[in-house]
Short mmCIF file of C-alpha atoms in Angstrom, two decimals:
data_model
loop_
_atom_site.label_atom_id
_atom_site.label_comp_id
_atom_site.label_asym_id
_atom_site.label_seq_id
_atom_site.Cartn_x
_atom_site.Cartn_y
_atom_site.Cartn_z
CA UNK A 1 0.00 0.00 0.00
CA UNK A 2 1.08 3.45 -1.19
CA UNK A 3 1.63 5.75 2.15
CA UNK A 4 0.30 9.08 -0.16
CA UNK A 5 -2.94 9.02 2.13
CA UNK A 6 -0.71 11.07 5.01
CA UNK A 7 -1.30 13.95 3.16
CA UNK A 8 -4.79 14.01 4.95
CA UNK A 9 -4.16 15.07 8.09
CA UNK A 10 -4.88 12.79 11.13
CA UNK A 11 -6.87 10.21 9.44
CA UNK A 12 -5.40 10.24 5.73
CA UNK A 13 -3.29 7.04 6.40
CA UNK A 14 -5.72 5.06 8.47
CA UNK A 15 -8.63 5.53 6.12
CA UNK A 16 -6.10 4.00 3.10
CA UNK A 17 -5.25 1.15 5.68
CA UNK A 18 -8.69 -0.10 5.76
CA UNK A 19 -9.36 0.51 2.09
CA UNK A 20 -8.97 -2.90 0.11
CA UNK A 21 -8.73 -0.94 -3.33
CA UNK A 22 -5.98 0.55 -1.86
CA UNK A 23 -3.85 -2.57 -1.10
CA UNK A 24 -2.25 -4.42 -3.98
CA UNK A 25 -2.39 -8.57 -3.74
CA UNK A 26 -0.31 -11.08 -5.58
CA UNK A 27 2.66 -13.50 -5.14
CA UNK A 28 5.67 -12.74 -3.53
CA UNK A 29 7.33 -12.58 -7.46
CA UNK A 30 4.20 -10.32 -8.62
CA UNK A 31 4.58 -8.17 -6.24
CA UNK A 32 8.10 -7.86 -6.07
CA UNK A 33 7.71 -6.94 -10.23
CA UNK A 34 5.69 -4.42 -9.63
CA UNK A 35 7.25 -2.40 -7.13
CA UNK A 36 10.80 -2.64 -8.78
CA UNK A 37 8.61 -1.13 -11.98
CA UNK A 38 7.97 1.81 -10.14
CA UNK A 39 9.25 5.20 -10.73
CA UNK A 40 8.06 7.35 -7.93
CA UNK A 41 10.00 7.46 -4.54
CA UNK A 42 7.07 6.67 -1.99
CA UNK A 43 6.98 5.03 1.13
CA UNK A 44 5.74 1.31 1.18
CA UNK A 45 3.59 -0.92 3.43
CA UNK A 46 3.71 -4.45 2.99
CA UNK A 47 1.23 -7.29 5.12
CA UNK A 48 1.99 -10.96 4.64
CA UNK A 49 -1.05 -13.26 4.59
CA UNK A 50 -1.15 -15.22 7.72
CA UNK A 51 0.67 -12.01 9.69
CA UNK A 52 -1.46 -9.15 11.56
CA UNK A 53 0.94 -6.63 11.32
CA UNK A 54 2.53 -4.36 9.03
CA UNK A 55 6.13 -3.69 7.21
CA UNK A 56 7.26 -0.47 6.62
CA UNK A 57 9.49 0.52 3.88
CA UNK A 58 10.93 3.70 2.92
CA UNK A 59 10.81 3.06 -0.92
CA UNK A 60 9.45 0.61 -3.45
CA UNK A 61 13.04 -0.78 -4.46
CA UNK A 62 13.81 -1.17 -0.87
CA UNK A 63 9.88 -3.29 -0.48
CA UNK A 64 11.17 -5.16 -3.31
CA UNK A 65 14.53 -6.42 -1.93
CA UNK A 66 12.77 -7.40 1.16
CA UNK A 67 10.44 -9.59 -0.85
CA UNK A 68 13.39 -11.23 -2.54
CA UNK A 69 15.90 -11.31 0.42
CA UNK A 70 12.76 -13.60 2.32
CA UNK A 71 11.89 -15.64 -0.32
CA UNK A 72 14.97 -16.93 -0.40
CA UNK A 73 15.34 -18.05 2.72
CA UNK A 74 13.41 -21.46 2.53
CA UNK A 75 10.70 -20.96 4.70
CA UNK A 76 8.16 -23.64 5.91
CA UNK A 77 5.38 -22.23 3.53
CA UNK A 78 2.74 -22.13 6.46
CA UNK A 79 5.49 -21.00 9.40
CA UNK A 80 3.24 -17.68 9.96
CA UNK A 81 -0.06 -19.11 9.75
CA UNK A 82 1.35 -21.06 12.28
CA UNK A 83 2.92 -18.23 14.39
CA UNK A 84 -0.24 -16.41 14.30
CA UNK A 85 -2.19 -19.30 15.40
CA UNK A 86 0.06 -20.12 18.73
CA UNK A 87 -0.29 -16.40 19.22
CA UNK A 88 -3.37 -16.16 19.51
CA UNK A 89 -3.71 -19.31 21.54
CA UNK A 90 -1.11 -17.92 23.77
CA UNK A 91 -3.04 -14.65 24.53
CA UNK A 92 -6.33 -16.62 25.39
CA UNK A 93 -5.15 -18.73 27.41
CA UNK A 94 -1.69 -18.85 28.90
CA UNK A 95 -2.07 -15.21 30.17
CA UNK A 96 -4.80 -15.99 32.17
CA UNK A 97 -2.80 -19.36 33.47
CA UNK A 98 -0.13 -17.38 34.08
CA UNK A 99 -1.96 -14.78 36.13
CA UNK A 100 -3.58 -17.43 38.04
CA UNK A 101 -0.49 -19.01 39.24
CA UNK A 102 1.27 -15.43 39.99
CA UNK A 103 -1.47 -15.06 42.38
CA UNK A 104 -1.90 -18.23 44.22
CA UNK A 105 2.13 -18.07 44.15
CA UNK A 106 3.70 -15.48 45.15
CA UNK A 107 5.77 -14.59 47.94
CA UNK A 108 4.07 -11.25 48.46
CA UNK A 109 1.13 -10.30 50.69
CA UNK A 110 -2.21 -8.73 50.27
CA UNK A 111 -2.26 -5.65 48.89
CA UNK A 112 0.34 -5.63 46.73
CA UNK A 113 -0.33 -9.45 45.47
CA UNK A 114 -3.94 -9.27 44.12
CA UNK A 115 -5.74 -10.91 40.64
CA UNK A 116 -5.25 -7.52 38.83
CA UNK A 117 -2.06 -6.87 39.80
CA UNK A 118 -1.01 -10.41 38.32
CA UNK A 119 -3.20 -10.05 35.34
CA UNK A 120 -1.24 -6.79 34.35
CA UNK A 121 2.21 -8.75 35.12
CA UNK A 122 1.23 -11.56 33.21
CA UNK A 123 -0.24 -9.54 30.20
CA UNK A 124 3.33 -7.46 30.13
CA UNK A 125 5.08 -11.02 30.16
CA UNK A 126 3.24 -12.42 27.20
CA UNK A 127 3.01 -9.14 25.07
CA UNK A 128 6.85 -7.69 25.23
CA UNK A 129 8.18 -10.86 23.06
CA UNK A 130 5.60 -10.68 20.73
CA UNK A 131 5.97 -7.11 19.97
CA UNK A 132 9.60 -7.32 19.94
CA UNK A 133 9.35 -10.51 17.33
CA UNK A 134 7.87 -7.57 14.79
CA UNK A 135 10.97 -5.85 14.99
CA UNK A 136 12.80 -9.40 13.34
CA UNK A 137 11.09 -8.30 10.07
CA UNK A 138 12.60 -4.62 9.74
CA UNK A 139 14.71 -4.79 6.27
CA UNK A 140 18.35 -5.75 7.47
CA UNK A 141 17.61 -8.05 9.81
CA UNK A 142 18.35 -11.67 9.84
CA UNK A 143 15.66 -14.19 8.68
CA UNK A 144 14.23 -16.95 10.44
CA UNK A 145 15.63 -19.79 8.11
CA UNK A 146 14.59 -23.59 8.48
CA UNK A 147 17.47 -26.14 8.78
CA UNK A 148 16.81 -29.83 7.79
CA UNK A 149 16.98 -32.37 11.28
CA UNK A 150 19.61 -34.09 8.87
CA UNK A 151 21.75 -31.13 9.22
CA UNK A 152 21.31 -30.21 12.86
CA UNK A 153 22.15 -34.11 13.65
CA UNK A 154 25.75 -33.87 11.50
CA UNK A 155 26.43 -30.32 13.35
CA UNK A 156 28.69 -29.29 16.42
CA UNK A 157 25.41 -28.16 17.98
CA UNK A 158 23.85 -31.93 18.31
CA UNK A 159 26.94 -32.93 20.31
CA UNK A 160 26.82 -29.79 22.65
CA UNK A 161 23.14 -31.37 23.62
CA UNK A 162 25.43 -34.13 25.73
CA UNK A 163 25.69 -30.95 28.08
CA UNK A 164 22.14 -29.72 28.31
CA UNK A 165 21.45 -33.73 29.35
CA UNK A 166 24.39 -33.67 32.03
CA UNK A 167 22.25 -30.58 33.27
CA UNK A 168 18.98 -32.32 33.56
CA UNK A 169 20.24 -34.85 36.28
CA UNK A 170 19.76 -35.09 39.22
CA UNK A 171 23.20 -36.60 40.22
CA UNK A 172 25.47 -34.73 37.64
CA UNK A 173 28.68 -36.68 35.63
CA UNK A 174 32.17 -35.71 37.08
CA UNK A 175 33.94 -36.14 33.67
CA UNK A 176 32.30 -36.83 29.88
CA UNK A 177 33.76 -37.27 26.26
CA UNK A 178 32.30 -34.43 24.22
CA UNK A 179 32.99 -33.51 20.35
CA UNK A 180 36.41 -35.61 21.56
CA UNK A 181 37.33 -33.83 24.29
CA UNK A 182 37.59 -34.94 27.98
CA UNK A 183 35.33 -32.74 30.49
CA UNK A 184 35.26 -32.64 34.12
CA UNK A 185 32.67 -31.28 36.12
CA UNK A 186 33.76 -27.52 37.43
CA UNK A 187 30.71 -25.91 39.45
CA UNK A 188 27.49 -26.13 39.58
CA UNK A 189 24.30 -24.75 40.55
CA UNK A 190 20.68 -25.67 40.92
CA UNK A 191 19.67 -24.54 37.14
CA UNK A 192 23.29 -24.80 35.62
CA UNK A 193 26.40 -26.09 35.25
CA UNK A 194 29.74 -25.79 34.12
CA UNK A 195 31.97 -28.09 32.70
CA UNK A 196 35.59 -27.49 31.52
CA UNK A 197 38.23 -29.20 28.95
CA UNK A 198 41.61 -28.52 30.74
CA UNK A 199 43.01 -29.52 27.24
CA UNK A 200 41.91 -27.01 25.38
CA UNK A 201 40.93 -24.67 28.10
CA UNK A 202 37.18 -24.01 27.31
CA UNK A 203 34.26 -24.23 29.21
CA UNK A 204 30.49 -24.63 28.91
CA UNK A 205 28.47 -23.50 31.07
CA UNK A 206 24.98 -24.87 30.43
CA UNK A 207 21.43 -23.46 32.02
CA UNK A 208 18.90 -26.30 32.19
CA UNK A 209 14.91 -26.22 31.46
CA UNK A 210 11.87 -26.42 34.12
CA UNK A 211 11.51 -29.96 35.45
CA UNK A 212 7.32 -28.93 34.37
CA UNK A 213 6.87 -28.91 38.28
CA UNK A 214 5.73 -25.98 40.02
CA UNK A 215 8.84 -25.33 42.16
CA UNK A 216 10.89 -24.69 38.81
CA UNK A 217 7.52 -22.39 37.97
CA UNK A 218 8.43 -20.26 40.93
CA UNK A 219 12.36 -20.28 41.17
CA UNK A 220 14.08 -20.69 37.64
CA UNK A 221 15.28 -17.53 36.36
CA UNK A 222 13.83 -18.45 33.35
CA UNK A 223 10.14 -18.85 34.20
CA UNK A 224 8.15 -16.26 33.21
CA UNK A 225 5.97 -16.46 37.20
CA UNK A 226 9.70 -15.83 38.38
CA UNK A 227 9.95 -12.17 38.86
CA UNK A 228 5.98 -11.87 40.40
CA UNK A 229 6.76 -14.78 42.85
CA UNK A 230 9.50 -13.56 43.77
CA UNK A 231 8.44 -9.95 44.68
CA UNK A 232 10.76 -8.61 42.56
CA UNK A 233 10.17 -5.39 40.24
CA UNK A 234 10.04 -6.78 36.66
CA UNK A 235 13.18 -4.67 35.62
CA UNK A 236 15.40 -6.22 38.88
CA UNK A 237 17.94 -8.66 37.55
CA UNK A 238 18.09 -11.75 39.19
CA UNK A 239 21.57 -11.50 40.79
CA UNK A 240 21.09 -14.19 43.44
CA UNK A 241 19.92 -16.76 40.46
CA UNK A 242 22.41 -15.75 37.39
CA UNK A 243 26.25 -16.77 38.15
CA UNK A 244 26.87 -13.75 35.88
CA UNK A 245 30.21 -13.59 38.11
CA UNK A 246 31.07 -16.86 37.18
CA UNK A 247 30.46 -16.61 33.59
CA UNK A 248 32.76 -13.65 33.08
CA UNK A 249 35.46 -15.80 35.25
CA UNK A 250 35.42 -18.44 32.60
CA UNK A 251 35.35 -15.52 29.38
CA UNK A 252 38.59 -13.82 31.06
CA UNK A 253 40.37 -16.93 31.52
CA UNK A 254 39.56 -19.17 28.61
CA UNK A 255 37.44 -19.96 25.84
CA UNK A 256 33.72 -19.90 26.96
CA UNK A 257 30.12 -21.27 25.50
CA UNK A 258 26.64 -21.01 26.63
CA UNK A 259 24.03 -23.13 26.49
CA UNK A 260 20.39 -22.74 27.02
CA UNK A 261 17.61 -25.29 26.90
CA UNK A 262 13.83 -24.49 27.07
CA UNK A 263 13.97 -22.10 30.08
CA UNK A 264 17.32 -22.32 30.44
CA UNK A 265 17.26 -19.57 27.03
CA UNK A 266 16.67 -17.33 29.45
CA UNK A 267 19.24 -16.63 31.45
CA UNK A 268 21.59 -17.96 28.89
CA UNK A 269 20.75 -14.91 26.38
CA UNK A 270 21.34 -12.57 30.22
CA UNK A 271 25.23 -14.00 29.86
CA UNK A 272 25.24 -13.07 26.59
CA UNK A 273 24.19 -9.46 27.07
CA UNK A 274 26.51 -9.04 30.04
CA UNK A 275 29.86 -11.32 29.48
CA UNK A 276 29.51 -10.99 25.66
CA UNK A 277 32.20 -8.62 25.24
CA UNK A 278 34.58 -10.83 27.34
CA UNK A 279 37.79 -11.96 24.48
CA UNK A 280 36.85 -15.56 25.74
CA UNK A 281 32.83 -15.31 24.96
CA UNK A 282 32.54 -18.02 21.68
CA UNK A 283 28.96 -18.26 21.69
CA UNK A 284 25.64 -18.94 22.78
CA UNK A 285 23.47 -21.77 21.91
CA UNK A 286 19.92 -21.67 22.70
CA UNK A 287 17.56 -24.53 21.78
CA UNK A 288 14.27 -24.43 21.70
CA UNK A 289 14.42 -21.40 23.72
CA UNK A 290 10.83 -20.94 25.60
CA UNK A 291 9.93 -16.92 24.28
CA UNK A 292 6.49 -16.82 24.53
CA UNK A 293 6.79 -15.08 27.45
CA UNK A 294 9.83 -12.16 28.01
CA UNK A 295 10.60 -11.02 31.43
CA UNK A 296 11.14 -7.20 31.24
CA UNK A 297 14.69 -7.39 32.93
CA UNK A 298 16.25 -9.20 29.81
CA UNK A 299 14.42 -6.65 27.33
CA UNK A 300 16.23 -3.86 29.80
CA UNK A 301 19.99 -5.94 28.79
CA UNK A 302 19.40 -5.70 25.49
CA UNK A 303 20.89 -2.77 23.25
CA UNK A 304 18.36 -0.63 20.90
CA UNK A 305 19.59 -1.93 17.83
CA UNK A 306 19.32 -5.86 18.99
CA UNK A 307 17.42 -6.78 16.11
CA UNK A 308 19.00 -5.03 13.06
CA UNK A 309 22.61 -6.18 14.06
CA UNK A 310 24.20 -9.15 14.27
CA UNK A 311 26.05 -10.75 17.08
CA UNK A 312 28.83 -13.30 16.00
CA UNK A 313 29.06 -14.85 19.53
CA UNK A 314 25.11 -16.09 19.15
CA UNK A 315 22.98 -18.62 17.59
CA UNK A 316 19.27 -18.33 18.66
CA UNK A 317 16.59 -21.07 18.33
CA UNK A 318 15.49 -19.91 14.77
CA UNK A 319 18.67 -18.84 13.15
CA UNK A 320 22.14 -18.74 13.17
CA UNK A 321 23.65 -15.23 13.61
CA UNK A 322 27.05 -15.44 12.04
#
């Protein structure tokens, strides 16, 4: 859609928006065509079927490479239809589940732990990832790409899942054989661990996911009850919770790799943010790293331009930065 409607004040653009005639409709080729065919220097909105919001474009040609650059990548052909629908299921009813078990939960007292109070938490933890998400889709920004499970099970990544196991028990391994290398069992913590290859002198420190039990609902860093429960603001870091300390031990002194797993994503991407710029930060590896809901304190670590820019040291759940 043309953005030439602004010329009316107040209402110009939102009386194009809802006017079909307005909107142009085609295949991602068609439409691509067409723009690149146009002279005039205007800006450009663009709304993917299966999406409910908008992309903004400064120019046609710029619309255009957008198209291109994203059909490129692969994608599952109904991946947003798909998106939209666990969106939409996640509004209606994990928010309310959430704000149920905020209430019934938390370590606060009456008044300041009440059903409204955890309805506006809860609505603040499921709506700051999804409105972030938009900003993947600015032009510049990496793509979500698909990888094959053939691929994932021949990569370094498949092995560093051997850590994220070592996590999950109970009673962890002193020493494993990883990628080749002898580990030994350096600290650990009630959601993480660290193991280290004297060898080669690198380290992985590994944050593990919810057990699914309600104790992990109310003490890993990573839940999204955690801050509520806790009585903490929603912008107060977890200190007591996040070895951030130890991390940036392990990036000073050798080479170091995160790992995140379900919940585990969470704090894991908090390293990142803080130790990141350590010479011994490698990289983070998050898998399936559980987003649908964002505590505010991580949106507070990251930097303005998070989504345009890419990071070298990280590979997130639906693409590798590199």
């Amino acid at each position: 859609m043309w953005a030439d409607a602004g010329i009316v004040p107040l209402v110009g653009s939102i009386l194009a928006q809802v006017n079909r005639l307005r909107w142009s409709s085609g295949s991602p080729q068609q439409i691509a065509e067409e723009l690149e065919a146009q002279a005039e220097v205007r800006p450009v909105t663009l709304k993917v079927a299966g999406q409910s919001y908008s992309h903004q474009f400064a120019d046609p040609m710029e619309a255009a490479t957008w198209i291109r650059e994203a059909a490129s990548d692969h994608h599952p052909g109904d991946s947003n239809v798909v998106l939209a629908i666990g969106g939409k299921l996640a509004t209606a009813v994990a928010e309310p589940a959430l704000a149920v078990f905020c209430r019934l939960n938390s370590t606060m007292g009456f008044p300041a732990n009440n059903i409204f109070s955890a309805a506006a938490f809860a609505r603040r933890a499921i709506h700051l990832p999804l409105a972030l998400s938009r900003e993947q889709t600015r032009p510049g920004c990496h793509p979500r790409m698909a990888i094959a499970w053939e691929d994932f099970e021949q990569s370094e990544d498949r092995q560093i899942c051997a850590f994220v196991e070592a996590a999950t028990k109970q009673a962890r391994p002193e020493e494993m054989v990883v990628m080749g290398k002898e580990w030994r069992l350096e600290r650990s913590g009630k959601y993480w661990v660290v193991y280290l290859s004297e060898a080669t002198a690198e380290a992985v420190m590994t944050f593990k996911a919810g057990d699914g039990g309600s104790d992990d609902a109310k003490n890993n860093p990573g839940s999204p009850a955690y801050s509520y429960v806790q009585g903490l603001d929603d912008d107060e870091f977890p200190e007591s919770d996040v070895p951030i300390g130890i991390c940036r031990e392990l990036a000073e002194r050798g080479q170091l790799t995160v790992v995140g797993y379900s919940q585990g994503g969470i704090p894991a991407m908090a390293c990142t943010m803080m130790c990141g710029a350590e010479p011994g930060f490698t990289r983070t590896v998050l898998f399936n790293c559980a987003t649908m809901f964002w505590p505010e304190w991580l949106n507070r670590l990251f930097p303005d331009d998070w989504w345009p820019v890419s990071y070298t040291h990280l590979t997130l759940p639906t693409k590798r930065i590199v």
